[in-house]
XYZ file of N, CA, C and O in Angstrom:
744
model
N 28.285 -63.903 13.755
C 27.053 -63.220 13.873
C 27.069 -62.011 12.945
O 28.018 -61.273 12.922
N 25.998 -61.826 12.201
C 25.933 -60.691 11.291
C 25.017 -59.637 11.884
O 24.042 -59.948 12.560
N 25.359 -58.440 11.637
C 24.500 -57.377 12.132
C 23.489 -57.006 11.057
O 23.798 -56.985 9.876
N 22.329 -56.806 11.502
C 21.278 -56.419 10.563
C 21.074 -54.915 10.670
O 21.094 -54.349 11.749
N 20.873 -54.322 9.540
C 20.613 -52.892 9.538
C 19.167 -52.669 9.160
O 18.606 -53.346 8.304
N 18.621 -51.758 9.842
C 17.249 -51.394 9.522
C 17.273 -50.252 8.517
O 18.123 -49.370 8.608
N 16.345 -50.287 7.591
C 16.304 -49.165 6.649
C 15.921 -47.888 7.402
O 15.103 -47.915 8.308
N 16.566 -46.832 7.040
C 16.249 -45.554 7.670
C 15.360 -44.759 6.738
O 15.458 -44.848 5.526
N 14.511 -44.027 7.340
C 13.642 -43.159 6.546
C 14.014 -41.722 6.838
O 14.253 -41.349 7.986
N 14.090 -40.953 5.827
C 14.431 -39.542 5.994
C 13.219 -38.805 6.539
O 12.087 -39.082 6.160
N 13.475 -37.911 7.450
C 12.386 -37.088 7.969
C 11.995 -36.067 6.906
O 12.845 -35.479 6.249
N 10.729 -35.864 6.802
C 10.266 -34.853 5.861
C 9.651 -33.714 6.647
O 9.032 -33.932 7.692
N 9.822 -32.560 6.158
C 9.233 -31.403 6.794
C 7.750 -31.362 6.463
O 7.346 -31.764 5.380
N 6.958 -30.893 7.379
C 5.523 -30.844 7.106
C 5.225 -29.919 5.933
O 5.870 -28.892 5.755
N 4.244 -30.300 5.144
C 3.873 -29.472 4.003
C 2.575 -28.727 4.261
O 2.108 -27.989 3.418
N 1.976 -28.954 5.393
C 0.773 -28.219 5.721
C 1.059 -27.300 6.894
O 1.923 -27.583 7.719
N 0.326 -26.246 6.956
C 0.475 -25.302 8.047
C -0.630 -25.596 9.041
O -1.798 -25.602 8.692
N -0.257 -25.845 10.267
C -1.235 -26.106 11.317
C -1.490 -24.806 12.067
O -0.722 -23.862 11.960
N -2.539 -24.757 12.841
C -2.788 -23.528 13.613
C -1.582 -23.168 14.466
O -0.847 -24.032 14.918
N -1.391 -21.882 14.667
C -0.260 -21.401 15.466
C -0.335 -21.992 16.865
O -1.398 -22.318 17.361
N 0.807 -22.125 17.507
C 0.883 -22.841 18.778
C 0.326 -22.068 19.955
O -0.140 -22.659 20.904
N 0.389 -20.785 19.939
C -0.054 -20.017 21.100
C -1.105 -19.006 20.679
O -1.170 -18.603 19.511
N -1.912 -18.572 21.635
C -2.880 -17.512 21.310
C -2.182 -16.246 20.793
O -2.704 -15.572 19.915
N -0.993 -15.958 21.339
C -0.247 -14.782 20.877
C 0.138 -14.917 19.409
O -0.016 -13.977 18.622
N 0.658 -16.083 19.022
C 1.052 -16.302 17.624
C -0.161 -16.250 16.707
O -0.098 -15.692 15.607
N -1.282 -16.819 17.144
C -2.503 -16.780 16.335
C -2.994 -15.340 16.176
O -3.378 -14.913 15.074
N -2.966 -14.582 17.264
C -3.374 -13.176 17.196
C -2.418 -12.369 16.328
O -2.848 -11.490 15.575
N -1.130 -12.682 16.412
C -0.137 -11.978 15.588
C -0.371 -12.267 14.108
O -0.242 -11.364 13.274
N -0.712 -13.514 13.774
C -0.992 -13.845 12.372
C -2.199 -13.063 11.874
O -2.175 -12.497 10.777
N -3.251 -13.002 12.678
C -4.446 -12.221 12.301
C -4.099 -10.736 12.196
O -4.548 -10.041 11.284
N -3.289 -10.261 13.129
C -2.854 -8.861 13.084
C -2.028 -8.565 11.849
O -2.165 -7.503 11.241
N -1.158 -9.504 11.458
C -0.340 -9.315 10.255
C -1.212 -9.306 8.996
O -0.926 -8.571 8.056
N -2.272 -10.119 8.995
C -3.214 -10.080 7.862
C -3.847 -8.695 7.791
O -3.869 -8.052 6.733
N -4.372 -8.226 8.923
C -5.018 -6.910 8.954
C -4.038 -5.802 8.595
O -4.362 -4.887 7.827
N -2.819 -5.877 9.138
C -1.791 -4.888 8.847
C -1.525 -4.834 7.345
O -1.485 -3.758 6.739
N -1.337 -6.007 6.735
C -1.024 -6.080 5.302
C -2.167 -5.533 4.451
O -1.935 -4.794 3.488
N -3.387 -5.912 4.789
C -4.539 -5.431 4.018
C -4.687 -3.910 4.148
O -4.912 -3.220 3.146
N -4.548 -3.405 5.375
C -4.673 -1.958 5.586
C -3.595 -1.196 4.819
O -3.885 -0.199 4.139
N -2.358 -1.656 4.891
C -1.275 -0.966 4.200
C -1.441 -1.079 2.688
O -1.145 -0.134 1.952
N -1.933 -2.217 2.207
C -2.196 -2.378 0.774
C -3.268 -1.412 0.295
O -3.131 -0.783 -0.760
N -4.336 -1.270 1.080
C -5.412 -0.331 0.727
C -4.866 1.096 0.709
O -5.178 1.878 -0.202
N -4.055 1.445 1.702
C -3.476 2.792 1.718
C -2.603 3.037 0.490
O -2.638 4.122 -0.106
N -1.830 2.047 0.070
C -0.990 2.246 -1.115
C -1.830 2.418 -2.385
O -1.473 3.218 -3.253
N -2.935 1.714 -2.488
C -3.838 1.962 -3.629
C -4.409 3.371 -3.542
O -4.501 4.082 -4.546
N -4.801 3.772 -2.349
C -5.329 5.117 -2.124
C -4.296 6.172 -2.520
O -4.612 7.148 -3.215
N -3.041 5.978 -2.109
C -1.999 6.932 -2.476
C -1.730 6.911 -3.976
O -1.469 7.950 -4.580
N -1.802 5.738 -4.590
C -1.601 5.642 -6.051
C -2.689 6.413 -6.794
O -2.443 6.960 -7.870
N -3.885 6.482 -6.208
C -4.989 7.212 -6.832
C -4.951 8.707 -6.519
O -5.832 9.452 -6.934
N -3.932 9.144 -5.774
C -3.772 10.569 -5.501
C -4.095 10.991 -4.086
O -4.012 12.174 -3.759
N -4.480 10.068 -3.218
C -4.779 10.413 -1.834
C -3.539 10.841 -1.084
O -2.413 10.484 -1.452
N -3.732 11.614 -0.030
C -2.569 12.093 0.723
C -2.689 11.875 2.221
O -1.742 12.181 2.952
N -3.805 11.352 2.709
C -3.962 11.113 4.135
C -2.836 10.226 4.639
O -2.560 9.166 4.082
N -2.163 10.682 5.684
C -1.077 9.909 6.259
C 0.293 10.247 5.700
O 1.297 9.734 6.182
N 0.350 11.107 4.692
C 1.633 11.469 4.090
C 2.131 12.840 4.538
O 3.212 13.249 4.165
N 1.334 13.534 5.314
C 1.703 14.879 5.719
C 1.095 15.891 4.770
O 0.281 15.564 3.896
N 1.531 17.148 4.916
C 0.964 18.212 4.088
C 2.039 19.089 3.454
O 1.813 20.235 3.136
N 3.202 18.518 3.259
C 4.312 19.292 2.715
C 4.217 19.519 1.223
O 3.308 19.044 0.539
N 5.188 20.267 0.720
C 5.222 20.629 -0.698
C 5.309 19.396 -1.594
O 4.704 19.352 -2.666
N 6.042 18.369 -1.164
C 6.168 17.163 -1.980
C 4.824 16.454 -2.131
O 4.506 15.936 -3.193
N 4.024 16.434 -1.071
C 2.708 15.788 -1.134
C 1.774 16.603 -2.017
O 1.044 16.054 -2.847
N 1.805 17.916 -1.865
C 0.927 18.784 -2.650
C 1.266 18.750 -4.133
O 0.412 18.961 -4.976
N 2.524 18.470 -4.472
C 2.934 18.409 -5.876
C 2.343 17.184 -6.575
O 2.262 17.147 -7.796
N 1.924 16.192 -5.809
C 1.315 14.999 -6.401
C 2.340 13.926 -6.697
O 3.543 14.109 -6.549
N 1.817 12.788 -7.135
C 2.665 11.643 -7.425
C 3.238 11.701 -8.827
O 2.558 12.071 -9.771
N 4.474 11.289 -8.927
C 5.083 11.141 -10.247
C 4.767 9.745 -10.758
O 4.240 8.898 -10.025
N 5.094 9.464 -11.994
C 4.867 8.138 -12.558
C 5.594 7.062 -11.785
O 5.084 5.956 -11.597
N 6.796 7.386 -11.309
C 7.571 6.421 -10.538
C 6.908 6.077 -9.220
O 6.883 4.913 -8.811
N 6.357 7.071 -8.550
C 5.683 6.808 -7.275
C 4.377 6.061 -7.486
O 3.994 5.242 -6.658
N 3.700 6.321 -8.578
C 2.467 5.592 -8.891
C 2.787 4.101 -9.046
O 2.136 3.245 -8.441
N 3.807 3.799 -9.827
C 4.213 2.399 -10.027
C 4.648 1.787 -8.702
O 4.287 0.648 -8.382
N 5.409 2.539 -7.917
C 5.866 2.061 -6.607
C 4.678 1.696 -5.728
O 4.631 0.618 -5.139
N 3.713 2.612 -5.618
C 2.556 2.353 -4.752
C 1.756 1.144 -5.224
O 1.271 0.365 -4.407
N 1.610 0.976 -6.522
C 0.872 -0.183 -7.032
C 1.619 -1.490 -6.748
O 1.004 -2.485 -6.349
N 2.922 -1.491 -6.933
C 3.718 -2.697 -6.650
C 3.660 -3.020 -5.152
O 3.461 -4.174 -4.759
N 3.816 -2.008 -4.313
C 3.782 -2.241 -2.871
C 2.400 -2.732 -2.441
O 2.288 -3.620 -1.579
N 1.344 -2.201 -3.037
C -0.002 -2.675 -2.706
C -0.149 -4.159 -3.018
O -0.674 -4.926 -2.206
N 0.336 -4.582 -4.164
C 0.266 -6.003 -4.526
C 1.093 -6.832 -3.535
O 0.646 -7.894 -3.077
N 2.287 -6.344 -3.178
C 3.108 -7.056 -2.203
C 2.403 -7.155 -0.847
O 2.513 -8.181 -0.157
N 1.670 -6.131 -0.485
C 0.925 -6.166 0.777
C -0.148 -7.257 0.740
O -0.358 -7.966 1.725
N -0.819 -7.405 -0.393
C -1.854 -8.432 -0.487
C -1.239 -9.831 -0.495
O -1.810 -10.762 0.068
N -0.053 -9.979 -1.088
C 0.672 -11.254 -0.998
C 1.059 -11.484 0.470
O 0.942 -12.596 0.987
N 1.497 -10.428 1.140
C 1.841 -10.530 2.556
C 0.658 -10.946 3.411
O 0.813 -11.710 4.369
N -0.531 -10.476 3.070
C -1.730 -10.886 3.812
C -1.953 -12.388 3.667
O -2.292 -13.078 4.634
N -1.741 -12.911 2.474
C -1.882 -14.347 2.246
C -0.829 -15.124 3.053
O -1.132 -16.139 3.671
N 0.404 -14.637 3.059
C 1.472 -15.285 3.828
C 1.118 -15.266 5.319
O 1.254 -16.284 6.011
N 0.651 -14.128 5.815
C 0.284 -14.025 7.230
C -0.862 -14.981 7.561
O -0.858 -15.632 8.611
N -1.829 -15.089 6.672
C -2.928 -16.029 6.881
C -2.394 -17.453 6.976
O -2.776 -18.220 7.861
N -1.498 -17.795 6.082
C -0.928 -19.140 6.077
C -0.101 -19.397 7.332
O -0.050 -20.529 7.819
N 0.523 -18.367 7.877
C 1.272 -18.542 9.124
C 0.345 -18.956 10.260
O 0.714 -19.734 11.127
N -0.851 -18.427 10.259
C -1.792 -18.706 11.335
C -2.556 -19.987 11.156
O -2.680 -20.778 12.077
N -3.084 -20.190 9.960
C -3.885 -21.388 9.719
C -4.229 -21.476 8.251
O -4.968 -20.656 7.739
N -3.721 -22.471 7.641
C -4.028 -22.661 6.228
C -3.904 -24.132 5.879
O -3.168 -24.863 6.531
N -4.594 -24.546 4.851
C -4.426 -25.918 4.391
C -3.097 -26.060 3.650
O -2.218 -25.212 3.787
N -2.968 -27.051 2.871
C -1.745 -27.338 2.111
C -1.238 -26.076 1.417
O -2.001 -25.332 0.816
N 0.052 -25.858 1.510
C 0.649 -24.701 0.849
C 0.757 -24.964 -0.648
O 1.220 -26.022 -1.056
N 0.384 -24.014 -1.477
C 0.483 -24.222 -2.920
C 1.869 -23.924 -3.482
O 2.031 -23.804 -4.686
N 2.846 -23.789 -2.608
C 4.215 -23.559 -3.058
C 5.170 -24.205 -2.065
O 4.774 -24.552 -0.958
N 6.413 -24.391 -2.454
C 7.366 -25.057 -1.557
C 7.524 -24.315 -0.234
O 7.474 -23.085 -0.182
N 7.742 -25.074 0.823
C 7.866 -24.505 2.168
C 8.996 -23.482 2.241
O 8.853 -22.443 2.878
N 10.123 -23.748 1.591
C 11.259 -22.818 1.650
C 10.871 -21.464 1.059
O 11.299 -20.428 1.545
N 10.041 -21.470 0.027
C 9.615 -20.221 -0.602
C 8.689 -19.442 0.341
O 8.813 -18.220 0.500
N 7.783 -20.175 0.961
C 6.866 -19.576 1.925
C 7.652 -18.967 3.095
O 7.415 -17.829 3.492
N 8.604 -19.721 3.649
C 9.393 -19.209 4.766
C 10.259 -18.025 4.358
O 10.445 -17.092 5.138
N 10.767 -18.046 3.139
C 11.553 -16.915 2.642
C 10.697 -15.652 2.609
O 11.140 -14.575 3.030
N 9.466 -15.777 2.142
C 8.578 -14.613 2.109
C 8.264 -14.123 3.522
O 8.265 -12.908 3.782
N 8.004 -15.039 4.443
C 7.664 -14.652 5.812
C 8.856 -13.987 6.514
O 8.697 -12.945 7.163
N 10.040 -14.581 6.385
C 11.239 -13.985 6.985
C 11.533 -12.621 6.368
O 11.904 -11.673 7.074
N 11.392 -12.515 5.051
C 11.652 -11.242 4.376
C 10.708 -10.165 4.890
O 11.133 -9.033 5.166
N 9.431 -10.503 5.024
C 8.460 -9.533 5.538
C 8.858 -9.086 6.944
O 8.931 -7.882 7.225
N 9.116 -10.042 7.821
C 9.436 -9.711 9.212
C 10.688 -8.838 9.308
O 10.671 -7.769 9.934
N 11.755 -9.271 8.664
C 13.028 -8.548 8.784
C 13.014 -7.202 8.067
O 13.504 -6.204 8.600
N 12.457 -7.160 6.865
C 12.446 -5.908 6.105
C 11.583 -4.855 6.793
O 11.966 -3.672 6.855
N 10.436 -5.258 7.331
C 9.554 -4.284 7.979
C 10.159 -3.746 9.271
O 10.109 -2.540 9.521
N 10.734 -4.629 10.092
C 11.366 -4.162 11.331
C 12.555 -3.260 11.004
O 12.728 -2.207 11.623
N 13.349 -3.653 10.015
C 14.512 -2.839 9.642
C 14.076 -1.477 9.119
O 14.603 -0.444 9.556
N 13.121 -1.461 8.202
C 12.664 -0.188 7.619
C 12.103 0.739 8.698
O 12.436 1.913 8.793
N 11.234 0.204 9.531
C 10.638 1.023 10.579
C 11.629 1.429 11.648
O 11.665 2.579 12.076
N 12.458 0.485 12.075
C 13.433 0.773 13.118
C 14.454 1.806 12.693
O 14.793 2.713 13.456
N 14.929 1.691 11.468
C 15.890 2.673 10.957
C 15.229 4.048 10.877
O 15.836 5.062 11.228
N 13.971 4.082 10.434
C 13.243 5.356 10.364
C 13.072 5.990 11.726
O 13.241 7.207 11.893
N 12.739 5.186 12.726
C 12.562 5.702 14.087
C 13.883 6.262 14.617
O 13.937 7.380 15.134
N 14.957 5.484 14.491
C 16.263 5.935 14.996
C 16.717 7.178 14.231
O 17.206 8.147 14.832
N 16.534 7.176 12.913
C 16.907 8.329 12.091
C 16.189 9.585 12.569
O 16.797 10.642 12.756
N 14.891 9.471 12.815
C 14.105 10.615 13.259
C 14.525 11.084 14.654
O 14.637 12.287 14.898
N 14.758 10.137 15.552
C 15.175 10.511 16.912
C 16.510 11.255 16.875
O 16.664 12.300 17.506
N 17.462 10.744 16.110
C 18.779 11.401 16.030
C 18.675 12.791 15.421
O 19.319 13.731 15.881
N 17.847 12.933 14.379
C 17.694 14.225 13.718
C 16.914 15.193 14.618
O 17.278 16.356 14.752
N 15.846 14.725 15.254
C 14.991 15.592 16.083
C 15.689 16.076 17.339
O 15.391 17.166 17.831
N 16.560 15.272 17.891
C 17.264 15.656 19.123
C 18.596 16.339 18.847
O 19.316 16.684 19.781
N 18.934 16.515 17.585
C 20.191 17.133 17.157
C 21.427 16.350 17.602
O 22.524 16.897 17.656
N 21.254 15.069 17.905
C 22.418 14.229 18.186
C 23.226 14.100 16.901
O 24.441 14.219 16.900
N 22.528 13.866 15.795
C 23.119 13.898 14.458
C 22.193 14.756 13.598
O 21.050 14.372 13.360
N 22.658 15.897 13.161
C 21.809 16.819 12.412
C 21.190 16.177 11.182
O 20.073 16.501 10.798
N 21.891 15.232 10.582
C 21.367 14.559 9.396
C 20.819 13.174 9.672
O 20.564 12.408 8.741
N 20.634 12.833 10.940
C 20.142 11.501 11.270
C 21.088 10.422 10.757
O 22.256 10.678 10.488
N 20.595 9.211 10.617
C 21.417 8.113 10.095
C 21.732 8.306 8.622
O 22.778 7.897 8.141
N 20.796 8.905 7.903
C 20.952 9.050 6.458
C 21.894 10.184 6.068
O 22.341 10.246 4.924
N 22.154 11.096 7.010
C 22.981 12.247 6.698
C 22.204 13.360 6.005
O 22.779 14.367 5.598
N 20.891 13.179 5.864
C 20.064 14.168 5.167
C 19.449 15.144 6.159
O 18.842 14.728 7.143
N 19.566 16.442 5.911
C 18.903 17.414 6.791
C 17.384 17.356 6.600
O 16.878 16.784 5.643
N 16.661 17.959 7.520
C 15.203 17.966 7.508
C 14.661 18.400 6.153
O 13.721 17.799 5.618
N 15.241 19.431 5.576
C 14.745 19.952 4.288
C 14.805 18.903 3.184
O 13.894 18.797 2.369
N 15.871 18.112 3.158
C 15.984 17.066 2.131
C 15.000 15.923 2.367
O 14.495 15.321 1.429
N 14.725 15.628 3.628
C 13.814 14.526 3.954
C 12.373 14.906 3.642
O 11.632 14.127 3.038
N 11.957 16.093 4.051
C 10.549 16.488 3.957
C 10.248 17.488 2.838
O 9.098 17.845 2.630
N 11.274 17.953 2.150
C 11.052 18.880 1.039
C 10.879 20.320 1.451
O 10.586 21.178 0.616
N 11.037 20.624 2.706
C 10.945 21.994 3.216
C 11.695 22.073 4.536
O 11.807 21.080 5.253
N 12.226 23.263 4.856
C 13.068 23.378 6.053
C 12.309 23.249 7.370
O 12.868 22.818 8.372
N 11.019 23.590 7.387
C 10.237 23.556 8.624
C 8.902 22.848 8.368
O 7.865 23.497 8.255
N 8.926 21.518 8.295
C 7.683 20.797 8.030
C 6.702 20.942 9.189
O 7.097 21.172 10.338
N 5.418 20.814 8.879
C 4.384 20.945 9.898
C 4.453 19.767 10.877
O 5.027 18.712 10.584
N 3.828 19.962 12.014
C 3.741 18.877 12.995
C 3.006 17.688 12.399
O 3.354 16.535 12.658
N 1.978 17.961 11.597
C 1.223 16.886 10.951
C 2.141 16.034 10.069
O 2.087 14.806 10.112
N 2.988 16.690 9.296
C 3.922 15.956 8.437
C 4.895 15.148 9.277
O 5.125 13.960 9.014
N 5.469 15.762 10.297
C 6.434 15.067 11.152
C 5.794 13.855 11.829
O 6.351 12.765 11.836
N 4.592 14.049 12.400
C 3.936 12.947 13.102
C 3.421 11.890 12.138
O 3.397 10.700 12.485
N 3.038 12.283 10.946
C 2.623 11.285 9.946
C 3.763 10.327 9.657
O 3.575 9.103 9.608
N 4.945 10.858 9.472
C 6.091 10.006 9.167
C 6.492 9.156 10.362
O 6.900 7.995 10.207
N 6.339 9.695 11.563
C 6.645 8.907 12.762
C 5.665 7.747 12.916
O 6.057 6.634 13.270
N 4.405 8.011 12.639
C 3.399 6.950 12.706
C 3.690 5.887 11.646
O 3.592 4.682 11.910
N 4.066 6.316 10.449
C 4.395 5.354 9.390
C 5.577 4.484 9.814
O 5.548 3.254 9.650
N 6.619 5.088 10.384
C 7.773 4.310 10.853
C 7.347 3.302 11.921
O 7.738 2.137 11.880
N 6.547 3.748 12.868
C 6.049 2.847 13.902
C 5.172 1.742 13.327
O 5.205 0.598 13.795
N 4.412 2.076 12.290
C 3.549 1.083 11.650
C 4.381 0.001 10.981
O 4.019 -1.181 11.012
N 5.499 0.376 10.388
C 6.420 -0.621 9.812
C 6.944 -1.559 10.899
O 6.977 -2.778 10.711
N 7.370 -0.998 12.023
C 7.877 -1.827 13.120
C 6.782 -2.784 13.593
O 7.033 -3.983 13.779
N 5.582 -2.266 13.778
C 4.466 -3.101 14.208
C 4.242 -4.260 13.241
O 4.112 -5.417 13.657
N 4.216 -3.976 11.945
C 4.027 -5.030 10.951
C 5.115 -6.086 11.017
O 4.833 -7.289 10.975
N 6.351 -5.652 11.153
C 7.454 -6.604 11.243
C 7.368 -7.475 12.481
O 7.619 -8.683 12.422
N 6.989 -6.877 13.611
C 6.860 -7.654 14.839
C 5.693 -8.636 14.761
O 5.786 -9.764 15.271
N 4.606 -8.234 14.113
C 3.481 -9.156 13.920
C 3.904 -10.352 13.068
O 3.612 -11.509 13.406
N 4.584 -10.087 11.952
C 5.049 -11.181 11.095
C 6.045 -12.071 11.849
O 5.983 -13.299 11.750
N 6.955 -11.463 12.603
C 7.958 -12.248 13.329
C 7.310 -13.138 14.386
O 7.682 -14.315 14.538
N 6.339 -12.614 15.101
C 5.663 -13.398 16.135
C 4.851 -14.533 15.518
O 4.871 -15.666 16.004
N 4.147 -14.249 14.434
C 3.383 -15.291 13.747
C 4.320 -16.348 13.164
O 4.043 -17.550 13.238
N 5.443 -15.921 12.610
C 6.422 -16.852 12.043
C 7.013 -17.739 13.139
O 7.173 -18.950 12.948
N 7.304 -17.164 14.267
C 7.841 -17.952 15.386
C 6.843 -19.031 15.803
O 7.215 -20.177 16.039
N 5.566 -18.662 15.886
C 4.547 -19.651 16.226
C 4.448 -20.747 15.184
O 4.329 -21.930 15.515
N 4.522 -20.369 13.921
C 4.478 -21.356 12.838
C 5.676 -22.311 12.922
O 5.528 -23.522 12.829
N 6.861 -21.771 13.134
C 8.064 -22.593 13.197
C 8.033 -23.542 14.392
O 8.471 -24.690 14.291
N 7.522 -23.078 15.517
C 7.411 -23.953 16.685
C 6.442 -25.099 16.414
O 6.678 -26.221 16.823
N 5.352 -24.792 15.742
C 4.336 -25.813 15.472
C 4.832 -26.838 14.460
O 4.494 -28.012 14.552
N 5.620 -26.392 13.498
C 6.042 -27.312 12.427
C 7.441 -27.874 12.630
O 7.930 -28.584 11.774
N 8.076 -27.548 13.762
C 9.441 -28.038 14.009
C 9.437 -29.559 14.118
O 8.537 -30.154 14.680
N 10.464 -30.142 13.533
C 10.611 -31.593 13.661
C 11.545 -31.873 14.819
O 12.522 -31.179 15.030
N 11.206 -32.873 15.584
C 12.073 -33.188 16.721
C 12.474 -34.637 16.693
O 11.964 -35.440 16.014
């Protein structure tokens, strides 16, 4: 008796993004789009010389250098790319790029934003409570803010920015989790 083998077919990963699996994931994707667009607009605003949200310290009053102008413009473009990625996490037709590239961008957004914001929050808490005078970075208040006694507005502006980074990262992570659950092969 001979055994017959059936041809096997390799599983392929889906190339389209379906709607997120849960209302939370769908809301997170929409929130990540809004977060990215808002942060992108703010970076364009800062590149044009705006200062709302940056505090009122000497560094802000001195204006942007050429390096900061380029930085803000690059970050603004990255934010708009992030908005597209967040949209695709929630609901999009066929992806115009390989899935691994799309997932790399989504994971990078989620992890980098949570890390940046979380480190900023912990750094500020350690410095503000004098647990570590230089926070995680080892930098005293004067080096961080450009003056030894920054205003409450400056301090709270930076705290809000740190929290905003954490929020963005959590939105991307939640939307990504919903996308991965929906497209998982079993």
